[in-house]
Short mmCIF file of C-alpha atoms in Angstrom, two decimals:
data_model
loop_
_atom_site.label_atom_id
_atom_site.label_comp_id
_atom_site.label_asym_id
_atom_site.label_seq_id
_atom_site.Cartn_x
_atom_site.Cartn_y
_atom_site.Cartn_z
CA UNK A 1 16.79 27.97 15.29
CA UNK A 2 16.82 24.66 14.19
CA UNK A 3 14.94 23.47 17.13
CA UNK A 4 12.33 26.22 16.36
CA UNK A 5 12.24 25.38 12.86
CA UNK A 6 11.75 21.69 13.72
CA UNK A 7 8.86 22.47 16.13
CA UNK A 8 7.16 24.59 13.64
CA UNK A 9 7.14 21.63 10.87
CA UNK A 10 5.90 19.28 13.77
CA UNK A 11 3.06 21.62 14.09
CA UNK A 12 2.23 22.25 10.49
CA UNK A 13 2.36 18.56 9.52
CA UNK A 14 0.85 17.26 12.88
CA UNK A 15 -1.87 15.03 11.52
CA UNK A 16 0.10 13.45 8.99
CA UNK A 17 3.10 12.72 11.19
CA UNK A 18 0.67 10.75 13.31
CA UNK A 19 0.31 8.26 10.24
CA UNK A 20 3.38 7.92 8.62
CA UNK A 21 5.78 9.51 11.38
CA UNK A 22 9.05 11.82 10.96
CA UNK A 23 10.65 8.72 8.68
CA UNK A 24 8.01 9.03 6.28
CA UNK A 25 7.67 13.01 6.44
CA UNK A 26 11.37 13.14 5.56
CA UNK A 27 11.07 10.45 2.61
CA UNK A 28 8.31 12.97 1.38
CA UNK A 29 10.39 16.04 2.00
CA UNK A 30 13.40 14.31 0.11
CA UNK A 31 11.29 13.50 -3.08
CA UNK A 32 11.38 15.24 -6.34
CA UNK A 33 8.03 14.66 -8.20
CA UNK A 34 7.42 15.27 -11.83
CA UNK A 35 3.82 15.82 -13.02
CA UNK A 36 3.14 15.46 -16.95
CA UNK A 37 0.20 17.56 -17.85
CA UNK A 38 -1.37 19.83 -15.50
CA UNK A 39 -5.17 19.85 -16.19
CA UNK A 40 -7.58 19.12 -13.36
CA UNK A 41 -6.61 15.75 -12.84
CA UNK A 42 -2.93 16.37 -12.28
CA UNK A 43 -3.34 19.67 -10.44
CA UNK A 44 -5.41 17.95 -8.00
CA UNK A 45 -2.80 15.21 -7.41
CA UNK A 46 0.00 17.72 -6.98
CA UNK A 47 -1.89 20.00 -4.80
CA UNK A 48 -2.49 17.30 -2.14
CA UNK A 49 1.23 16.53 -2.28
CA UNK A 50 2.43 20.24 -1.92
CA UNK A 51 0.13 20.38 1.06
CA UNK A 52 1.73 17.32 2.59
CA UNK A 53 5.12 18.75 2.29
CA UNK A 54 6.62 17.09 -1.05
CA UNK A 55 10.05 18.35 -1.39
CA UNK A 56 10.41 19.50 -5.04
CA UNK A 57 7.90 19.26 -8.07
CA UNK A 58 8.05 20.00 -11.66
CA UNK A 59 5.20 20.68 -13.87
CA UNK A 60 5.51 19.94 -17.52
CA UNK A 61 2.68 21.28 -19.62
CA UNK A 62 3.08 22.89 -23.13
CA UNK A 63 -0.36 24.36 -23.27
CA UNK A 64 -1.81 27.73 -22.47
CA UNK A 65 -4.57 28.76 -20.24
CA UNK A 66 -7.55 28.80 -22.27
CA UNK A 67 -11.35 29.58 -21.52
CA UNK A 68 -12.72 25.95 -20.76
CA UNK A 69 -9.74 25.59 -18.17
CA UNK A 70 -11.51 28.12 -15.87
CA UNK A 71 -14.34 25.79 -15.54
CA UNK A 72 -12.64 22.68 -14.29
CA UNK A 73 -9.28 23.61 -12.73
CA UNK A 74 -9.41 26.18 -9.51
CA UNK A 75 -6.16 26.90 -9.59
CA UNK A 76 -6.66 29.10 -12.70
CA UNK A 77 -8.56 31.94 -13.18
CA UNK A 78 -9.39 34.58 -15.85
CA UNK A 79 -6.20 36.90 -15.32
CA UNK A 80 -4.09 33.95 -16.61
CA UNK A 81 -5.89 33.40 -19.81
CA UNK A 82 -3.25 33.06 -22.59
CA UNK A 83 -0.40 32.43 -19.96
CA UNK A 84 1.48 29.16 -19.83
CA UNK A 85 -0.46 26.65 -17.79
CA UNK A 86 2.59 24.96 -16.11
CA UNK A 87 3.75 28.31 -14.87
CA UNK A 88 0.30 29.65 -13.51
CA UNK A 89 -0.18 26.31 -11.67
CA UNK A 90 3.42 26.19 -10.00
CA UNK A 91 2.70 29.65 -8.79
CA UNK A 92 -0.75 28.75 -7.25
CA UNK A 93 0.81 25.64 -5.54
CA UNK A 94 3.59 27.53 -4.12
CA UNK A 95 1.22 29.91 -2.37
CA UNK A 96 -0.11 26.55 -0.58
CA UNK A 97 2.88 25.93 0.82
CA UNK A 98 6.24 27.86 0.23
CA UNK A 99 8.50 25.22 1.60
CA UNK A 100 8.46 23.33 -1.71
CA UNK A 101 10.38 23.78 -4.73
CA UNK A 102 8.84 24.32 -7.52
CA UNK A 103 9.69 24.75 -11.29
CA UNK A 104 7.90 24.20 -14.61
CA UNK A 105 8.68 23.24 -18.03
CA UNK A 106 6.52 24.60 -20.95
CA UNK A 107 6.85 21.64 -23.34
CA UNK A 108 4.59 19.06 -24.36
CA UNK A 109 5.13 15.75 -22.26
CA UNK A 110 4.92 13.73 -25.58
CA UNK A 111 7.84 15.67 -27.06
CA UNK A 112 10.08 15.13 -24.13
CA UNK A 113 9.21 11.48 -24.10
CA UNK A 114 10.10 11.36 -27.55
CA UNK A 115 12.92 13.51 -27.76
CA UNK A 116 14.39 13.65 -24.28
CA UNK A 117 14.06 10.70 -22.22
CA UNK A 118 17.15 11.49 -20.12
CA UNK A 119 15.16 14.31 -18.67
CA UNK A 120 13.27 12.03 -16.50
CA UNK A 121 16.26 10.75 -14.58
CA UNK A 122 16.52 13.20 -11.90
CA UNK A 123 13.07 12.54 -10.46
CA UNK A 124 11.89 10.52 -7.65
CA UNK A 125 8.49 9.83 -9.36
CA UNK A 126 6.60 10.68 -12.22
CA UNK A 127 2.90 11.31 -12.40
CA UNK A 128 1.54 10.94 -15.93
CA UNK A 129 -1.85 12.31 -16.39
CA UNK A 130 -4.11 12.26 -19.37
CA UNK A 131 -1.36 10.56 -21.88
CA UNK A 132 -2.41 8.44 -24.74
CA UNK A 133 -1.33 4.70 -24.91
CA UNK A 134 1.69 5.12 -27.29
CA UNK A 135 3.30 7.92 -25.03
CA UNK A 136 2.65 5.82 -21.74
CA UNK A 137 4.32 2.47 -23.20
CA UNK A 138 7.46 4.60 -24.28
CA UNK A 139 7.27 6.55 -20.61
CA UNK A 140 7.03 3.27 -18.71
CA UNK A 141 9.98 1.81 -20.53
CA UNK A 142 11.98 5.15 -19.95
CA UNK A 143 11.07 5.12 -16.09
CA UNK A 144 11.73 1.23 -15.68
CA UNK A 145 15.33 1.93 -17.24
CA UNK A 146 16.21 4.48 -14.80
CA UNK A 147 14.23 3.00 -11.64
CA UNK A 148 11.87 5.65 -11.43
CA UNK A 149 8.41 5.13 -9.92
CA UNK A 150 5.53 5.58 -12.42
CA UNK A 151 2.11 6.70 -11.36
CA UNK A 152 -0.37 6.81 -14.38
CA UNK A 153 -3.83 9.03 -13.74
CA UNK A 154 -6.68 9.63 -16.23
CA UNK A 155 -9.97 11.03 -15.65
CA UNK A 156 -12.39 10.88 -18.93
CA UNK A 157 -15.84 12.18 -18.16
CA UNK A 158 -17.50 10.32 -15.59
CA UNK A 159 -14.73 7.44 -15.45
CA UNK A 160 -11.26 7.33 -14.60
CA UNK A 161 -8.21 5.12 -13.65
CA UNK A 162 -4.94 4.86 -11.68
CA UNK A 163 -2.31 2.75 -12.26
CA UNK A 164 1.14 2.28 -10.83
CA UNK A 165 4.29 0.89 -12.87
CA UNK A 166 7.89 0.02 -11.66
CA UNK A 167 9.84 -3.42 -11.57
CA UNK A 168 9.23 -3.99 -7.55
CA UNK A 169 8.27 -1.87 -4.44
CA UNK A 170 9.26 -3.25 -1.32
CA UNK A 171 7.42 -2.51 2.19
CA UNK A 172 8.68 -2.96 5.33
CA UNK A 173 5.81 -0.88 7.14
CA UNK A 174 2.67 -2.26 5.44
CA UNK A 175 0.40 -1.38 8.22
CA UNK A 176 -2.44 -3.65 7.61
CA UNK A 177 -5.73 -2.87 8.89
CA UNK A 178 -6.21 -5.98 10.80
CA UNK A 179 -3.35 -8.01 12.00
CA UNK A 180 -3.00 -10.45 15.09
CA UNK A 181 -0.81 -9.09 17.98
CA UNK A 182 2.55 -11.04 18.18
CA UNK A 183 1.77 -12.67 21.59
CA UNK A 184 3.41 -15.90 20.72
CA UNK A 185 0.58 -17.54 23.14
CA UNK A 186 0.77 -20.71 20.78
CA UNK A 187 4.78 -20.82 21.22
CA UNK A 188 5.73 -18.82 24.35
CA UNK A 189 9.46 -18.50 25.23
CA UNK A 190 10.85 -19.82 28.68
CA UNK A 191 11.18 -16.41 30.22
CA UNK A 192 7.56 -15.78 29.35
CA UNK A 193 6.55 -19.40 30.89
CA UNK A 194 8.74 -18.91 33.73
CA UNK A 195 7.01 -15.48 34.60
CA UNK A 196 3.62 -16.83 33.88
CA UNK A 197 4.24 -19.74 36.58
CA UNK A 198 4.87 -17.42 39.34
CA UNK A 199 1.09 -16.37 39.30
CA UNK A 200 -1.31 -18.71 40.88
CA UNK A 201 -4.80 -18.86 39.09
CA UNK A 202 -6.37 -20.49 42.03
CA UNK A 203 -5.81 -17.52 44.39
CA UNK A 204 -9.01 -16.66 46.19
CA UNK A 205 -8.24 -12.97 46.40
CA UNK A 206 -10.68 -11.03 44.25
CA UNK A 207 -8.49 -8.24 43.41
CA UNK A 208 -5.58 -10.19 42.46
CA UNK A 209 -7.75 -12.73 40.48
CA UNK A 210 -9.38 -10.16 38.43
CA UNK A 211 -6.20 -8.61 37.70
CA UNK A 212 -4.13 -11.38 36.23
CA UNK A 213 -3.20 -10.48 32.85
CA UNK A 214 -5.01 -12.51 30.12
CA UNK A 215 -1.83 -13.37 28.71
CA UNK A 216 -0.68 -15.07 31.91
CA UNK A 217 -4.18 -16.70 32.14
CA UNK A 218 -3.91 -18.53 28.54
CA UNK A 219 -0.31 -19.65 28.85
CA UNK A 220 -0.82 -21.62 32.26
CA UNK A 221 -4.39 -22.84 31.27
CA UNK A 222 -2.82 -24.00 27.78
CA UNK A 223 -0.09 -25.76 29.57
CA UNK A 224 -2.58 -27.37 31.90
CA UNK A 225 -4.83 -28.40 29.17
CA UNK A 226 -1.93 -29.91 27.09
CA UNK A 227 -1.04 -31.94 30.12
CA UNK A 228 -4.44 -33.56 30.22
CA UNK A 229 -4.38 -34.22 26.43
CA UNK A 230 -1.08 -35.83 25.52
CA UNK A 231 0.54 -32.68 25.08
CA UNK A 232 -1.59 -31.27 22.55
CA UNK A 233 -3.14 -27.78 22.47
CA UNK A 234 -7.02 -27.28 21.44
CA UNK A 235 -7.15 -27.94 17.73
CA UNK A 236 -10.73 -29.11 16.53
CA UNK A 237 -13.90 -26.67 16.78
CA UNK A 238 -15.12 -28.81 19.90
CA UNK A 239 -11.86 -28.51 21.48
CA UNK A 240 -11.68 -25.08 21.28
CA UNK A 241 -15.26 -24.66 23.02
CA UNK A 242 -14.21 -26.98 25.61
CA UNK A 243 -10.96 -24.80 26.23
CA UNK A 244 -13.31 -21.90 26.58
CA UNK A 245 -15.49 -23.89 29.12
CA UNK A 246 -12.15 -24.68 30.85
CA UNK A 247 -11.53 -20.98 31.28
CA UNK A 248 -14.71 -20.11 32.58
CA UNK A 249 -14.17 -22.87 35.02
CA UNK A 250 -11.35 -20.90 36.84
CA UNK A 251 -13.45 -17.50 36.81
CA UNK A 252 -14.33 -16.48 40.46
CA UNK A 253 -17.30 -14.06 39.03
CA UNK A 254 -18.57 -13.63 35.70
CA UNK A 255 -17.74 -9.85 35.40
CA UNK A 256 -14.06 -10.52 35.68
CA UNK A 257 -12.74 -8.52 32.45
CA UNK A 258 -9.49 -10.28 32.32
CA UNK A 259 -11.08 -13.66 32.07
CA UNK A 260 -13.46 -12.43 29.45
CA UNK A 261 -10.34 -10.84 27.71
CA UNK A 262 -8.86 -14.27 27.75
CA UNK A 263 -12.12 -16.08 26.32
CA UNK A 264 -11.77 -13.66 23.41
CA UNK A 265 -8.21 -14.19 22.76
CA UNK A 266 -8.43 -18.02 23.51
CA UNK A 267 -8.13 -18.83 19.99
CA UNK A 268 -4.63 -17.29 19.69
CA UNK A 269 -3.31 -20.45 21.72
CA UNK A 270 -4.27 -22.86 18.86
CA UNK A 271 -2.46 -20.95 16.04
CA UNK A 272 -0.21 -22.99 13.92
CA UNK A 273 3.72 -22.19 14.73
CA UNK A 274 5.81 -20.79 11.72
CA UNK A 275 5.24 -18.06 9.04
CA UNK A 276 2.49 -17.31 7.00
CA UNK A 277 2.47 -18.42 3.33
CA UNK A 278 2.88 -15.00 2.25
CA UNK A 279 5.94 -14.45 4.33
CA UNK A 280 7.21 -17.86 3.22
CA UNK A 281 6.75 -16.83 -0.21
CA UNK A 282 8.88 -13.87 0.49
CA UNK A 283 12.04 -15.59 2.10
CA UNK A 284 11.89 -18.24 -0.61
CA UNK A 285 11.99 -15.64 -3.11
CA UNK A 286 15.28 -15.91 -5.76
CA UNK A 287 15.96 -12.06 -4.88
CA UNK A 288 16.55 -13.36 -1.22
CA UNK A 289 19.88 -15.18 -2.69
CA UNK A 290 21.68 -12.02 -2.28
CA UNK A 291 24.88 -10.55 -3.80
CA UNK A 292 26.74 -7.05 -3.40
CA UNK A 293 23.90 -5.25 -5.58
CA UNK A 294 21.11 -6.51 -3.49
CA UNK A 295 19.04 -4.05 -1.75
CA UNK A 296 19.08 -3.43 1.82
CA UNK A 297 15.92 -4.91 1.94
CA UNK A 298 16.58 -8.16 0.36
CA UNK A 299 19.70 -8.64 2.66
CA UNK A 300 17.34 -8.28 5.67
CA UNK A 301 15.26 -10.91 4.02
CA UNK A 302 18.23 -13.12 3.74
CA UNK A 303 18.99 -12.41 7.24
CA UNK A 304 15.36 -13.29 8.23
CA UNK A 305 15.51 -16.93 6.50
CA UNK A 306 18.45 -17.59 8.22
CA UNK A 307 17.02 -16.07 11.53
CA UNK A 308 13.64 -18.32 10.98
CA UNK A 309 15.61 -21.59 10.41
CA UNK A 310 17.85 -21.12 13.44
CA UNK A 311 17.30 -18.66 16.47
CA UNK A 312 13.69 -18.27 15.65
CA UNK A 313 12.89 -21.63 15.68
CA UNK A 314 10.36 -21.50 12.70
CA UNK A 315 9.28 -18.19 13.90
CA UNK A 316 10.09 -14.43 12.82
CA UNK A 317 11.47 -11.88 15.39
CA UNK A 318 9.03 -11.15 17.87
CA UNK A 319 7.44 -7.34 17.70
CA UNK A 320 7.91 -6.71 21.36
CA UNK A 321 4.66 -5.01 22.02
CA UNK A 322 1.71 -5.85 24.18
CA UNK A 323 -2.00 -4.56 23.73
CA UNK A 324 -3.69 -2.57 26.55
CA UNK A 325 -5.46 -5.15 28.75
CA UNK A 326 -6.81 -5.53 32.19
CA UNK A 327 -3.96 -5.89 34.70
CA UNK A 328 -2.25 -4.93 37.63
CA UNK A 329 0.40 -2.23 36.93
CA UNK A 330 3.34 -4.12 38.31
CA UNK A 331 2.18 -7.44 36.39
CA UNK A 332 1.79 -5.24 32.97
CA UNK A 333 5.10 -3.63 33.51
CA UNK A 334 6.83 -7.13 33.71
CA UNK A 335 5.26 -8.34 30.81
CA UNK A 336 6.14 -5.64 28.67
CA UNK A 337 9.90 -5.83 29.74
CA UNK A 338 9.70 -9.74 29.08
CA UNK A 339 8.38 -8.90 25.50
CA UNK A 340 10.80 -6.11 25.02
CA UNK A 341 13.77 -7.99 26.08
CA UNK A 342 12.86 -11.07 23.59
CA UNK A 343 12.17 -8.49 20.91
CA UNK A 344 15.76 -6.92 21.52
CA UNK A 345 17.58 -10.39 21.75
CA UNK A 346 15.88 -11.45 18.09
CA UNK A 347 16.76 -8.13 16.96
CA UNK A 348 20.72 -8.38 17.93
CA UNK A 349 20.52 -12.10 16.59
CA UNK A 350 19.10 -10.30 13.26
CA UNK A 351 21.88 -7.49 13.38
CA UNK A 352 24.83 -10.07 13.38
CA UNK A 353 23.19 -12.08 10.54
CA UNK A 354 23.01 -9.15 8.49
CA UNK A 355 26.74 -8.17 9.19
CA UNK A 356 27.74 -11.54 8.38
CA UNK A 357 25.65 -11.58 5.20
CA UNK A 358 27.09 -8.13 4.14
CA UNK A 359 30.54 -9.40 4.69
CA UNK A 360 29.93 -12.25 2.81
CA UNK A 361 28.91 -10.55 -0.49
CA UNK A 362 31.79 -7.79 -0.05
CA UNK A 363 30.00 -4.73 1.42
CA UNK A 364 30.42 -2.79 4.65
CA UNK A 365 29.23 -4.83 7.30
CA UNK A 366 27.89 -1.82 9.01
CA UNK A 367 26.13 -0.48 5.77
CA UNK A 368 22.83 -1.20 7.30
CA UNK A 369 21.93 0.91 10.17
CA UNK A 370 20.45 -0.80 13.42
CA UNK A 371 17.34 1.51 13.32
CA UNK A 372 16.84 -0.11 9.83
CA UNK A 373 17.27 -3.66 11.22
CA UNK A 374 14.95 -2.76 14.21
CA UNK A 375 12.13 -1.43 11.94
CA UNK A 376 12.61 -4.55 9.79
CA UNK A 377 12.16 -6.77 12.91
CA UNK A 378 9.49 -5.17 14.28
CA UNK A 379 7.40 -5.42 10.87
CA UNK A 380 8.99 -9.06 9.83
CA UNK A 381 5.52 -10.47 9.73
CA UNK A 382 4.03 -7.67 7.55
CA UNK A 383 6.53 -7.37 4.97
CA UNK A 384 5.16 -7.21 1.42
CA UNK A 385 6.58 -7.23 -2.10
CA UNK A 386 4.59 -5.57 -5.19
CA UNK A 387 5.60 -6.16 -8.65
CA UNK A 388 4.06 -4.67 -11.59
CA UNK A 389 4.12 -5.86 -15.35
CA UNK A 390 5.12 -3.75 -18.19
CA UNK A 391 2.14 -1.68 -19.55
CA UNK A 392 2.89 -3.08 -22.78
CA UNK A 393 2.48 -6.44 -21.52
CA UNK A 394 -0.71 -5.52 -20.00
CA UNK A 395 -1.98 -4.14 -23.08
CA UNK A 396 -0.71 -7.11 -25.36
CA UNK A 397 -1.16 -10.04 -23.33
CA UNK A 398 -3.37 -9.26 -20.24
CA UNK A 399 -4.53 -12.29 -17.95
CA UNK A 400 -7.43 -13.64 -20.23
CA UNK A 401 -9.17 -15.64 -17.73
CA UNK A 402 -9.30 -12.68 -15.37
CA UNK A 403 -10.26 -10.34 -18.07
CA UNK A 404 -13.10 -13.02 -19.08
CA UNK A 405 -14.28 -13.11 -15.95
CA UNK A 406 -14.35 -9.49 -15.15
CA UNK A 407 -16.51 -9.01 -18.55
CA UNK A 408 -18.92 -11.60 -17.49
CA UNK A 409 -19.33 -10.36 -14.11
CA UNK A 410 -22.05 -8.04 -13.47
CA UNK A 411 -20.13 -6.08 -10.71
CA UNK A 412 -17.09 -5.62 -12.84
CA UNK A 413 -18.42 -5.31 -16.38
CA UNK A 414 -18.55 -1.53 -16.40
CA UNK A 415 -15.14 -1.40 -14.85
CA UNK A 416 -13.55 -3.49 -17.52
CA UNK A 417 -15.87 -1.99 -20.11
CA UNK A 418 -14.24 1.51 -19.26
CA UNK A 419 -10.88 0.17 -19.32
CA UNK A 420 -11.16 -1.27 -22.71
CA UNK A 421 -13.03 1.82 -23.93
CA UNK A 422 -10.11 4.06 -22.72
CA UNK A 423 -8.06 2.04 -24.97
CA UNK A 424 -10.42 2.35 -27.82
CA UNK A 425 -10.52 6.33 -27.14
CA UNK A 426 -6.78 6.34 -27.75
CA UNK A 427 -6.93 4.54 -30.90
CA UNK A 428 -9.92 6.52 -32.35
CA UNK A 429 -7.82 9.59 -31.40
CA UNK A 430 -4.74 8.40 -33.18
CA UNK A 431 -6.88 7.48 -36.19
CA UNK A 432 -8.88 10.73 -36.21
CA UNK A 433 -6.77 13.35 -34.54
CA UNK A 434 -9.30 13.98 -32.04
CA UNK A 435 -11.53 12.33 -29.14
CA UNK A 436 -14.78 10.91 -30.10
CA UNK A 437 -17.93 12.66 -29.29
CA UNK A 438 -16.23 16.40 -29.38
CA UNK A 439 -18.86 17.51 -31.83
CA UNK A 440 -22.69 17.31 -31.51
CA UNK A 441 -23.19 16.32 -35.18
CA UNK A 442 -22.50 12.56 -36.27
CA UNK A 443 -22.79 11.33 -32.63
CA UNK A 444 -24.10 8.02 -34.02
CA UNK A 445 -21.44 7.38 -36.39
CA UNK A 446 -19.02 7.96 -33.99
CA UNK A 447 -20.60 5.53 -31.36
CA UNK A 448 -20.55 2.95 -34.28
CA UNK A 449 -16.93 3.51 -34.94
CA UNK A 450 -15.63 3.49 -31.14
CA UNK A 451 -17.67 0.30 -30.65
CA UNK A 452 -15.95 -1.34 -33.75
CA UNK A 453 -12.27 -0.24 -32.32
CA UNK A 454 -13.06 -1.57 -28.88
CA UNK A 455 -14.65 -4.90 -30.06
CA UNK A 456 -11.30 -5.12 -32.41
CA UNK A 457 -9.30 -4.71 -29.24
CA UNK A 458 -11.22 -7.49 -27.69
CA UNK A 459 -10.47 -9.53 -30.75
CA UNK A 460 -6.90 -8.88 -30.84
CA UNK A 461 -6.76 -10.36 -27.10
CA UNK A 462 -8.58 -13.46 -28.26
CA UNK A 463 -12.08 -12.60 -26.91
CA UNK A 464 -14.64 -12.81 -29.62
CA UNK A 465 -17.61 -13.72 -27.42
CA UNK A 466 -17.73 -10.78 -24.96
CA UNK A 467 -19.40 -7.32 -26.07
CA UNK A 468 -19.46 -4.15 -24.34
CA UNK A 469 -22.70 -2.68 -23.51
CA UNK A 470 -24.05 -0.22 -25.91
CA UNK A 471 -24.92 2.22 -23.38
CA UNK A 472 -21.18 2.29 -21.91
CA UNK A 473 -20.01 2.97 -25.62
CA UNK A 474 -22.80 5.59 -25.86
CA UNK A 475 -21.82 7.28 -22.71
CA UNK A 476 -18.13 7.15 -23.76
CA UNK A 477 -18.68 9.11 -26.77
CA UNK A 478 -21.01 11.67 -24.96
CA UNK A 479 -18.28 12.35 -22.35
CA UNK A 480 -16.33 14.06 -25.16
CA UNK A 481 -13.04 13.71 -23.47
CA UNK A 482 -14.09 16.04 -20.80
CA UNK A 483 -12.14 16.26 -17.66
CA UNK A 484 -14.93 16.98 -15.02
CA UNK A 485 -13.80 18.40 -11.87
CA UNK A 486 -15.39 16.21 -9.54
CA UNK A 487 -14.09 12.91 -10.99
CA UNK A 488 -10.66 14.39 -11.86
CA UNK A 489 -10.47 15.78 -7.85
CA UNK A 490 -11.23 11.99 -7.02
CA UNK A 491 -8.71 10.63 -9.23
CA UNK A 492 -6.19 12.97 -8.33
CA UNK A 493 -6.82 12.18 -4.72
CA UNK A 494 -6.35 8.38 -5.28
CA UNK A 495 -3.18 9.21 -7.35
CA UNK A 496 -1.68 11.45 -4.44
CA UNK A 497 -2.42 8.79 -1.82
CA UNK A 498 -0.61 6.14 -4.02
CA UNK A 499 2.51 8.73 -4.51
CA UNK A 500 2.44 8.82 -0.79
CA UNK A 501 2.58 5.27 -0.13
CA UNK A 502 5.04 4.75 -2.74
CA UNK A 503 7.54 7.52 -1.63
CA UNK A 504 7.25 6.69 2.17
CA UNK A 505 7.18 2.95 1.67
CA UNK A 506 4.41 2.74 4.08
CA UNK A 507 0.98 0.99 3.33
CA UNK A 508 0.55 -1.50 0.47
CA UNK A 509 -0.27 0.46 -2.91
CA UNK A 510 -2.55 -0.69 -5.81
CA UNK A 511 -1.56 -3.83 -7.06
CA UNK A 512 -3.51 -3.57 -10.45
CA UNK A 513 -5.51 -0.79 -12.40
CA UNK A 514 -7.86 1.07 -10.44
CA UNK A 515 -10.98 2.05 -12.26
CA UNK A 516 -13.71 4.56 -11.10
CA UNK A 517 -17.32 4.15 -12.48
CA UNK A 518 -18.81 7.33 -12.01
CA UNK A 519 -22.11 6.40 -13.27
CA UNK A 520 -22.88 3.85 -10.53
CA UNK A 521 -20.17 5.28 -7.98
CA UNK A 522 -18.19 2.28 -7.89
CA UNK A 523 -14.52 1.47 -7.80
CA UNK A 524 -12.60 -1.92 -8.76
CA UNK A 525 -9.04 -2.58 -9.12
CA UNK A 526 -8.46 -4.85 -12.26
CA UNK A 527 -5.33 -7.09 -11.76
CA UNK A 528 -4.84 -8.06 -15.56
#
């Protein structure tokens, strides 16, 4: 029965399993998510997570279903009028995926934040939608103290925002869109060099010649080049051109695909030895000075630093995979085995260093699994760290040069304008007990009042020169706080995407505040 259930789950989540794998899916199924406010923005975010197989959800909302909810929230219908909104949304979500555990709390999120902060301790992550600034600041402090991830989402007329807040998020499987293959053509190890030497590039048999892997071609020709250039590989632009000509001189025919691949990859022999500046910053981070309370990730980073300084000879562990290339099957298989053997050797060295570090800090030497170490080694070049400022710190002391730059940049002025105006709207609501523009009468007066508040915020931050667009302030008032379904669906989609990144610890999440400008159909991330 267990096998049948596993196969059914695999079929059910087939497409997403291809993206984040069984490990990522398991993380989703073990996650416990809390949604604050189940308006269209929150409902859209949670719908996506439920369809993706999130483990447990709790919906917190103290309101009843009203007639205006039917126009922007497709999880509600006319039969639900007057009923608790949280209960109705929960019921509909369970119809989408009965494997998800769902419950609701009929209480205003602001009351929970104020009177029962321990309520949030059980959750993996909290999605806070449509909350005002004062409540967000308090919630951020609660979540940070309990080490709970927080994703903030808000849609407001034709604008919206998404922001992540937590102390630190570490990612092993960052899965960048573009990253060089780890072939070490610039620094081949003895076994790879030895195999390459067994293949003669001067062979005249056209079949053998056109099926020599480009890895072998480049290693042999790079060594030959170095002998003729005082042991140096091509480094200048002219030398790299000359090296390509050197490769072409060894072709028997111009249609040899393997040599074309060698020409395309020729720059890889000139890559500098060592690690990237990003990785260097991570291994030199103060958190890499580990103790008994350090996370497994930082223990691995400490081991990586030792490996680079010793067995790695300045390089991280080899990934161990090679891309497709024109080659005879025999040569390709041998190459695969050579790369895999080197990767396994590096991984064993890392395992031993991890054990030694764990023992040194007073932890069980076997506390970190071999599978975790292997995955870390495979992705060592791509590990990433995200650290987030307190929301209160960002609001009271943002990065002024960046803020000034955005205000003066035509491409970013609307994004930062909406960012400031959303804060102004919250202050307006705190003073007037309502959002600006919800009544048709007196709109001009409300525009002036909102602009005055926005200018006041800029002045508090020390920005007395820049002004916000009059049209933008007018539009903000005309929005009247409405959650338009298309905007809410988009913002909810972005929020759920970030939740999946955080829970699975795969892909790099947003590092700043994502702002959507529905007027111009633009999105920007503000790192303030």
